[in-house]
């Protein structure tokens, strides 16, 4: 059974940093691309970042470019999102999502339960 | 960026009746080389993460009831629930994966009339 478990969310001040993790199990992690998708409170879905199964290529939304970095450790079956220079508008539930292909097909067949990030002073 | 626009924003349908949700993309998501539409549909029930229902515009994900169907091509797409069940109350999102940044529609809230 595919499982994705996010951790690392919390309250952070504007300008601060936070690192999210997503522990994956139930599939061959290195064979599949992964993404982070966020959802502001009461709002819709926004794709944030994606990474190939190999980790060789990454893609980011313009809204987070230069501030967020996606990475993965295939030896530990874990996906990461390093978030720097956080803004109030980054407040959201951050979902880890699995792609059905190694090189980012672009849709998501499994999602984690999400980690809440709140940016506030 | 490709803008996805859903209609209506909310919808109330009686149990057993048909529900139809529309999705329009600002540019075609039909890839000419393979004739595939890069369009997915998700269901998000209250307090839950999204769940994949449909991909390639009309391919149902494994385990999704056959009352859910997707249709359309190019820029205009439809999600149809043929006979609404109580457990279908949710917000539904379309998503294009033709190009990054991948983008979602604003969501359609489906309720029971």
PDB file of C-alpha atoms in Angstrom:
ATOM      1  CA  UNK A   1       0.000   0.000   0.000  1.00  0.00           C
ATOM      2  CA  UNK A   2       1.362   3.395  -1.017  1.00  0.00           C
ATOM      3  CA  UNK A   3       1.824   5.723   1.935  1.00  0.00           C
ATOM      4  CA  UNK A   4       3.084   9.305   1.998  1.00  0.00           C
ATOM      5  CA  UNK A   5       3.613  10.950   5.369  1.00  0.00           C
ATOM      6  CA  UNK A   6       4.522  14.622   5.587  1.00  0.00           C
ATOM      7  CA  UNK A   7       6.214  16.210   8.575  1.00  0.00           C
ATOM      8  CA  UNK A   8       7.963  19.441   9.524  1.00  0.00           C
ATOM      9  CA  UNK A   9       5.074  21.873   9.327  1.00  0.00           C
ATOM     10  CA  UNK A  10       4.446  24.528  11.935  1.00  0.00           C
ATOM     11  CA  UNK A  11       4.337  28.220  12.763  1.00  0.00           C
ATOM     12  CA  UNK A  12       7.148  30.404  11.417  1.00  0.00           C
ATOM     13  CA  UNK A  13       7.691  34.153  11.281  1.00  0.00           C
ATOM     14  CA  UNK A  14       7.779  36.043   7.992  1.00  0.00           C
ATOM     15  CA  UNK A  15      11.248  35.798   6.504  1.00  0.00           C
ATOM     16  CA  UNK A  16      11.918  32.541   8.296  1.00  0.00           C
ATOM     17  CA  UNK A  17      12.695  29.059   7.022  1.00  0.00           C
ATOM     18  CA  UNK A  18      11.145  25.616   7.327  1.00  0.00           C
ATOM     19  CA  UNK A  19      11.955  22.207   5.889  1.00  0.00           C
ATOM     20  CA  UNK A  20       9.184  19.764   5.052  1.00  0.00           C
ATOM     21  CA  UNK A  21       9.766  16.036   4.703  1.00  0.00           C
ATOM     22  CA  UNK A  22       7.663  13.325   3.086  1.00  0.00           C
ATOM     23  CA  UNK A  23       8.385   9.719   3.994  1.00  0.00           C
ATOM     24  CA  UNK A  24       7.285   7.333   1.252  1.00  0.00           C
ATOM     25  CA  UNK A  25       6.556   3.619   1.451  1.00  0.00           C
ATOM     26  CA  UNK A  26       4.790   0.899  -0.503  1.00  0.00           C
ATOM     27  CA  UNK A  27       6.440   1.585  -3.867  1.00  0.00           C
ATOM     28  CA  UNK A  28       9.888   1.896  -5.433  1.00  0.00           C
ATOM     29  CA  UNK A  29      10.462   5.532  -4.522  1.00  0.00           C
ATOM     30  CA  UNK A  30      13.329   6.221  -6.918  1.00  0.00           C
ATOM     31  CA  UNK A  31      11.228   5.145  -9.912  1.00  0.00           C
ATOM     32  CA  UNK A  32       8.682   7.921  -9.582  1.00  0.00           C
ATOM     33  CA  UNK A  33       8.678  11.683  -9.807  1.00  0.00           C
ATOM     34  CA  UNK A  34       7.237  13.552  -6.859  1.00  0.00           C
ATOM     35  CA  UNK A  35       5.707  16.979  -6.328  1.00  0.00           C
ATOM     36  CA  UNK A  36       4.586  19.349  -3.626  1.00  0.00           C
ATOM     37  CA  UNK A  37       1.113  20.851  -3.991  1.00  0.00           C
ATOM     38  CA  UNK A  38      -0.264  23.403  -1.540  1.00  0.00           C
ATOM     39  CA  UNK A  39      -3.690  24.596  -0.514  1.00  0.00           C
ATOM     40  CA  UNK A  40      -4.212  27.862   1.317  1.00  0.00           C
ATOM     41  CA  UNK A  41      -6.962  27.748   3.974  1.00  0.00           C
ATOM     42  CA  UNK A  42     -10.345  27.493   2.267  1.00  0.00           C
ATOM     43  CA  UNK A  43      -8.767  27.893  -1.184  1.00  0.00           C
ATOM     44  CA  UNK A  44      -7.890  25.773  -4.207  1.00  0.00           C
ATOM     45  CA  UNK A  45      -4.860  23.723  -5.163  1.00  0.00           C
ATOM     46  CA  UNK A  46      -1.531  25.159  -6.327  1.00  0.00           C
ATOM     47  CA  UNK A  47       1.343  23.059  -7.673  1.00  0.00           C
ATOM     48  CA  UNK A  48       4.589  24.236  -6.074  1.00  0.00           C
ATOM     49  CA  UNK A  49       7.530  22.064  -7.117  1.00  0.00           C
ATOM     50  CA  UNK A  50       8.337  18.775  -8.831  1.00  0.00           C
ATOM     51  CA  UNK A  51      11.353  16.497  -9.082  1.00  0.00           C
ATOM     52  CA  UNK A  52      12.243  13.533 -11.281  1.00  0.00           C
ATOM     53  CA  UNK A  53      12.631  10.103  -9.725  1.00  0.00           C
ATOM     54  CA  UNK A  54      16.368  10.293 -10.304  1.00  0.00           C
ATOM     55  CA  UNK A  55      16.513  13.737  -8.705  1.00  0.00           C
ATOM     56  CA  UNK A  56      18.256  15.061 -11.830  1.00  0.00           C
ATOM     57  CA  UNK A  57      15.619  17.610 -12.765  1.00  0.00           C
ATOM     58  CA  UNK A  58      13.462  19.945 -10.723  1.00  0.00           C
ATOM     59  CA  UNK A  59      10.712  22.407 -11.585  1.00  0.00           C
ATOM     60  CA  UNK A  60       9.186  25.220  -9.550  1.00  0.00           C
ATOM     61  CA  UNK A  61       6.231  27.563  -9.739  1.00  0.00           C
ATOM     62  CA  UNK A  62       7.189  31.202 -10.251  1.00  0.00           C
ATOM     63  CA  UNK A  63       5.617  32.055  -6.890  1.00  0.00           C
ATOM     64  CA  UNK A  64       8.342  30.117  -5.048  1.00  0.00           C
ATOM     65  CA  UNK A  65      11.276  30.308  -7.451  1.00  0.00           C
ATOM     66  CA  UNK A  66      14.459  31.335  -5.672  1.00  0.00           C
ATOM     67  CA  UNK A  67      12.915  30.696  -2.235  1.00  0.00           C
ATOM     68  CA  UNK A  68      11.902  27.015  -2.202  1.00  0.00           C
ATOM     69  CA  UNK A  69      14.069  24.023  -3.101  1.00  0.00           C
ATOM     70  CA  UNK A  70      12.758  20.516  -3.713  1.00  0.00           C
ATOM     71  CA  UNK A  71      15.080  17.561  -3.215  1.00  0.00           C
ATOM     72  CA  UNK A  72      14.958  13.853  -2.449  1.00  0.00           C
ATOM     73  CA  UNK A  73      17.004  11.150  -0.772  1.00  0.00           C
ATOM     74  CA  UNK A  74      16.245   7.941  -2.627  1.00  0.00           C
ATOM     75  CA  UNK A  75      18.293   5.896  -0.153  1.00  0.00           C
ATOM     76  CA  UNK A  76      15.870   6.992   2.595  1.00  0.00           C
ATOM     77  CA  UNK A  77      12.682   7.127   0.479  1.00  0.00           C
ATOM     78  CA  UNK A  78      12.174  10.732   1.498  1.00  0.00           C
ATOM     79  CA  UNK A  79      11.146  13.891  -0.320  1.00  0.00           C
ATOM     80  CA  UNK A  80      12.015  17.349   0.987  1.00  0.00           C
ATOM     81  CA  UNK A  81      10.937  20.946   0.513  1.00  0.00           C
ATOM     82  CA  UNK A  82      13.278  23.595   1.875  1.00  0.00           C
ATOM     83  CA  UNK A  83      11.327  26.831   2.253  1.00  0.00           C
ATOM     84  CA  UNK A  84      13.220  30.084   2.818  1.00  0.00           C
ATOM     85  CA  UNK A  85      12.158  33.733   2.957  1.00  0.00           C
ATOM     86  CA  UNK A  86       8.646  32.667   3.900  1.00  0.00           C
ATOM     87  CA  UNK A  87       5.753  35.066   3.371  1.00  0.00           C
ATOM     88  CA  UNK A  88       2.249  35.220   4.789  1.00  0.00           C
ATOM     89  CA  UNK A  89       0.907  34.067   1.425  1.00  0.00           C
ATOM     90  CA  UNK A  90       2.858  30.808   1.788  1.00  0.00           C
ATOM     91  CA  UNK A  91       0.474  29.789   4.590  1.00  0.00           C
ATOM     92  CA  UNK A  92      -1.110  26.552   3.418  1.00  0.00           C
ATOM     93  CA  UNK A  93      -1.407  22.821   3.788  1.00  0.00           C
ATOM     94  CA  UNK A  94       1.479  21.322   1.827  1.00  0.00           C
ATOM     95  CA  UNK A  95       0.770  17.952   0.202  1.00  0.00           C
ATOM     96  CA  UNK A  96       3.362  15.505  -1.024  1.00  0.00           C
ATOM     97  CA  UNK A  97       2.076  13.869  -4.226  1.00  0.00           C
ATOM     98  CA  UNK A  98       3.309  10.938  -6.274  1.00  0.00           C
ATOM     99  CA  UNK A  99       3.540  11.086 -10.068  1.00  0.00           C
ATOM    100  CA  UNK A 100       2.760   7.909 -12.044  1.00  0.00           C
ATOM    101  CA  UNK A 101       6.022   8.193 -14.007  1.00  0.00           C
ATOM    102  CA  UNK A 102       9.703   8.701 -13.306  1.00  0.00           C
ATOM    103  CA  UNK A 103      10.031  11.832 -15.374  1.00  0.00           C
ATOM    104  CA  UNK A 104       7.035  13.895 -14.264  1.00  0.00           C
ATOM    105  CA  UNK A 105       3.938  12.933 -16.188  1.00  0.00           C
ATOM    106  CA  UNK A 106       2.285  15.720 -14.250  1.00  0.00           C
ATOM    107  CA  UNK A 107      -0.768  14.236 -12.614  1.00  0.00           C
ATOM    108  CA  UNK A 108      -0.823  12.719  -9.132  1.00  0.00           C
ATOM    109  CA  UNK A 109      -2.082   9.258  -8.267  1.00  0.00           C
ATOM    110  CA  UNK A 110      -1.334   9.323  -4.529  1.00  0.00           C
ATOM    111  CA  UNK A 111      -1.346  12.156  -2.009  1.00  0.00           C
ATOM    112  CA  UNK A 112      -0.223  12.472   1.587  1.00  0.00           C
ATOM    113  CA  UNK A 113      -2.439  13.862   4.337  1.00  0.00           C
ATOM    114  CA  UNK A 114      -0.593  17.178   4.268  1.00  0.00           C
ATOM    115  CA  UNK A 115       1.457  19.378   6.594  1.00  0.00           C
ATOM    116  CA  UNK A 116       0.193  22.773   7.735  1.00  0.00           C
ATOM    117  CA  UNK A 117       2.598  25.690   7.402  1.00  0.00           C
ATOM    118  CA  UNK A 118       1.555  28.958   9.005  1.00  0.00           C
ATOM    119  CA  UNK A 119       3.591  32.103   8.365  1.00  0.00           C
ATOM    120  CA  UNK A 120       2.716  34.757  10.896  1.00  0.00           C
ATOM    121  CA  UNK A 121       4.312  37.105  13.393  1.00  0.00           C
TER     122      UNK A 121
ATOM    123  CA  UNK B   1       0.645  29.756 -17.670  1.00  0.00           C
ATOM    124  CA  UNK B   2      -2.447  27.784 -18.679  1.00  0.00           C
ATOM    125  CA  UNK B   3      -5.505  29.066 -16.816  1.00  0.00           C
ATOM    126  CA  UNK B   4      -8.144  26.491 -15.909  1.00  0.00           C
ATOM    127  CA  UNK B   5     -11.698  27.749 -15.356  1.00  0.00           C
ATOM    128  CA  UNK B   6     -14.422  25.530 -13.929  1.00  0.00           C
ATOM    129  CA  UNK B   7     -18.173  26.035 -14.008  1.00  0.00           C
ATOM    130  CA  UNK B   8     -20.254  26.221 -12.012  1.00  0.00           C
ATOM    131  CA  UNK B   9     -18.522  27.199  -8.759  1.00  0.00           C
ATOM    132  CA  UNK B  10     -21.121  25.206  -6.839  1.00  0.00           C
ATOM    133  CA  UNK B  11     -23.787  22.716  -7.719  1.00  0.00           C
ATOM    134  CA  UNK B  12     -26.657  21.051  -5.857  1.00  0.00           C
ATOM    135  CA  UNK B  13     -28.033  17.823  -7.290  1.00  0.00           C
ATOM    136  CA  UNK B  14     -30.615  15.347  -5.981  1.00  0.00           C
ATOM    137  CA  UNK B  15     -29.536  11.846  -5.033  1.00  0.00           C
ATOM    138  CA  UNK B  16     -29.623   9.567  -8.050  1.00  0.00           C
ATOM    139  CA  UNK B  17     -29.546  12.452 -10.514  1.00  0.00           C
ATOM    140  CA  UNK B  18     -26.766  13.429 -12.918  1.00  0.00           C
ATOM    141  CA  UNK B  19     -24.120  15.989 -12.003  1.00  0.00           C
ATOM    142  CA  UNK B  20     -22.056  17.747 -14.648  1.00  0.00           C
ATOM    143  CA  UNK B  21     -18.990  19.904 -14.048  1.00  0.00           C
ATOM    144  CA  UNK B  22     -17.241  21.811 -16.805  1.00  0.00           C
ATOM    145  CA  UNK B  23     -13.607  22.806 -17.174  1.00  0.00           C
ATOM    146  CA  UNK B  24     -12.099  25.110 -19.783  1.00  0.00           C
ATOM    147  CA  UNK B  25      -8.400  25.679 -20.417  1.00  0.00           C
ATOM    148  CA  UNK B  26      -6.969  28.938 -21.749  1.00  0.00           C
ATOM    149  CA  UNK B  27      -5.088  26.990 -24.410  1.00  0.00           C
ATOM    150  CA  UNK B  28      -5.365  23.498 -25.829  1.00  0.00           C
ATOM    151  CA  UNK B  29      -4.020  20.673 -23.677  1.00  0.00           C
ATOM    152  CA  UNK B  30      -4.216  18.198 -26.558  1.00  0.00           C
ATOM    153  CA  UNK B  31      -0.725  16.997 -27.456  1.00  0.00           C
ATOM    154  CA  UNK B  32      -0.722  16.419 -31.203  1.00  0.00           C
ATOM    155  CA  UNK B  33       2.075  13.844 -31.255  1.00  0.00           C
ATOM    156  CA  UNK B  34       0.131  11.301 -29.195  1.00  0.00           C
ATOM    157  CA  UNK B  35      -3.445  12.682 -29.453  1.00  0.00           C
ATOM    158  CA  UNK B  36      -3.752  12.719 -25.686  1.00  0.00           C
ATOM    159  CA  UNK B  37      -5.445  15.409 -23.626  1.00  0.00           C
ATOM    160  CA  UNK B  38      -3.288  16.258 -20.595  1.00  0.00           C
ATOM    161  CA  UNK B  39      -6.223  16.758 -18.243  1.00  0.00           C
ATOM    162  CA  UNK B  40      -7.015  15.162 -14.869  1.00  0.00           C
ATOM    163  CA  UNK B  41      -9.906  15.349 -12.414  1.00  0.00           C
ATOM    164  CA  UNK B  42      -9.683  15.076  -8.621  1.00  0.00           C
ATOM    165  CA  UNK B  43     -12.200  14.757  -5.814  1.00  0.00           C
ATOM    166  CA  UNK B  44     -11.509  16.342  -2.444  1.00  0.00           C
ATOM    167  CA  UNK B  45     -13.812  15.373   0.396  1.00  0.00           C
ATOM    168  CA  UNK B  46     -13.915  17.552   3.514  1.00  0.00           C
ATOM    169  CA  UNK B  47     -10.735  17.331   5.567  1.00  0.00           C
ATOM    170  CA  UNK B  48      -9.092  14.943   3.107  1.00  0.00           C
ATOM    171  CA  UNK B  49      -6.370  15.225   0.467  1.00  0.00           C
ATOM    172  CA  UNK B  50      -7.407  15.184  -3.180  1.00  0.00           C
ATOM    173  CA  UNK B  51      -8.072  11.837  -4.825  1.00  0.00           C
ATOM    174  CA  UNK B  52      -7.379  11.140  -8.483  1.00  0.00           C
ATOM    175  CA  UNK B  53     -10.533  10.228 -10.427  1.00  0.00           C
ATOM    176  CA  UNK B  54      -9.720  10.653 -14.123  1.00  0.00           C
ATOM    177  CA  UNK B  55      -6.563  11.190 -16.189  1.00  0.00           C
ATOM    178  CA  UNK B  56      -5.948  11.628 -19.924  1.00  0.00           C
ATOM    179  CA  UNK B  57      -9.334  13.402 -19.804  1.00  0.00           C
ATOM    180  CA  UNK B  58     -11.333  10.162 -19.847  1.00  0.00           C
ATOM    181  CA  UNK B  59      -9.375   7.297 -18.257  1.00  0.00           C
ATOM    182  CA  UNK B  60     -10.832   6.300 -14.934  1.00  0.00           C
ATOM    183  CA  UNK B  61      -8.338   5.598 -12.150  1.00  0.00           C
ATOM    184  CA  UNK B  62      -8.391   2.071 -10.762  1.00  0.00           C
ATOM    185  CA  UNK B  63     -11.052   1.663  -8.082  1.00  0.00           C
ATOM    186  CA  UNK B  64     -13.082   4.720  -9.099  1.00  0.00           C
ATOM    187  CA  UNK B  65     -16.776   3.866  -9.532  1.00  0.00           C
ATOM    188  CA  UNK B  66     -17.983   3.795 -13.124  1.00  0.00           C
ATOM    189  CA  UNK B  67     -20.604   6.457 -12.408  1.00  0.00           C
ATOM    190  CA  UNK B  68     -17.704   8.912 -12.813  1.00  0.00           C
ATOM    191  CA  UNK B  69     -16.752   9.701 -16.398  1.00  0.00           C
ATOM    192  CA  UNK B  70     -14.686  12.316 -18.157  1.00  0.00           C
ATOM    193  CA  UNK B  71     -15.022  13.695 -21.662  1.00  0.00           C
ATOM    194  CA  UNK B  72     -13.872  16.507 -23.902  1.00  0.00           C
ATOM    195  CA  UNK B  73     -10.866  17.499 -25.939  1.00  0.00           C
ATOM    196  CA  UNK B  74      -8.681  20.493 -26.673  1.00  0.00           C
ATOM    197  CA  UNK B  75      -9.895  23.222 -24.337  1.00  0.00           C
ATOM    198  CA  UNK B  76     -13.297  22.002 -23.116  1.00  0.00           C
ATOM    199  CA  UNK B  77     -13.819  19.147 -20.699  1.00  0.00           C
ATOM    200  CA  UNK B  78     -16.599  17.667 -18.585  1.00  0.00           C
ATOM    201  CA  UNK B  79     -16.773  15.487 -15.496  1.00  0.00           C
ATOM    202  CA  UNK B  80     -20.077  13.628 -15.203  1.00  0.00           C
ATOM    203  CA  UNK B  81     -21.430  11.725 -12.234  1.00  0.00           C
ATOM    204  CA  UNK B  82     -24.240   9.653 -13.686  1.00  0.00           C
ATOM    205  CA  UNK B  83     -26.164   8.951 -10.491  1.00  0.00           C
ATOM    206  CA  UNK B  84     -25.201  11.031  -7.487  1.00  0.00           C
ATOM    207  CA  UNK B  85     -24.509   9.216  -4.233  1.00  0.00           C
ATOM    208  CA  UNK B  86     -24.242  10.781  -0.793  1.00  0.00           C
ATOM    209  CA  UNK B  87     -20.517  10.038  -0.637  1.00  0.00           C
ATOM    210  CA  UNK B  88     -19.926  12.133  -3.760  1.00  0.00           C
ATOM    211  CA  UNK B  89     -20.338  15.360  -1.783  1.00  0.00           C
ATOM    212  CA  UNK B  90     -16.963  17.017  -2.310  1.00  0.00           C
ATOM    213  CA  UNK B  91     -15.058  19.683  -4.170  1.00  0.00           C
ATOM    214  CA  UNK B  92     -13.941  18.646  -7.638  1.00  0.00           C
ATOM    215  CA  UNK B  93     -10.873  20.047  -9.408  1.00  0.00           C
ATOM    216  CA  UNK B  94      -9.613  19.763 -12.958  1.00  0.00           C
ATOM    217  CA  UNK B  95      -5.874  20.016 -13.625  1.00  0.00           C
ATOM    218  CA  UNK B  96      -3.787  20.409 -16.753  1.00  0.00           C
ATOM    219  CA  UNK B  97      -0.443  18.661 -16.978  1.00  0.00           C
ATOM    220  CA  UNK B  98       0.355  19.735 -20.528  1.00  0.00           C
ATOM    221  CA  UNK B  99       3.029  22.122 -19.304  1.00  0.00           C
ATOM    222  CA  UNK B 100       4.583  23.435 -16.127  1.00  0.00           C
ATOM    223  CA  UNK B 101       3.466  25.100 -14.024  1.00  0.00           C
ATOM    224  CA  UNK B 102       0.749  22.507 -13.676  1.00  0.00           C
ATOM    225  CA  UNK B 103      -2.449  24.374 -12.909  1.00  0.00           C
ATOM    226  CA  UNK B 104      -5.786  23.552 -11.333  1.00  0.00           C
ATOM    227  CA  UNK B 105      -9.258  24.926 -11.769  1.00  0.00           C
ATOM    228  CA  UNK B 106     -10.716  26.891  -8.868  1.00  0.00           C
ATOM    229  CA  UNK B 107     -12.881  23.947  -7.807  1.00  0.00           C
ATOM    230  CA  UNK B 108     -16.581  23.095  -7.954  1.00  0.00           C
ATOM    231  CA  UNK B 109     -18.406  22.340  -4.726  1.00  0.00           C
ATOM    232  CA  UNK B 110     -20.979  19.572  -5.166  1.00  0.00           C
ATOM    233  CA  UNK B 111     -23.794  19.244  -2.651  1.00  0.00           C
ATOM    234  CA  UNK B 112     -26.986  17.256  -2.259  1.00  0.00           C
ATOM    235  CA  UNK B 113     -30.222  19.061  -3.093  1.00  0.00           C
TER     236      UNK B 113
END
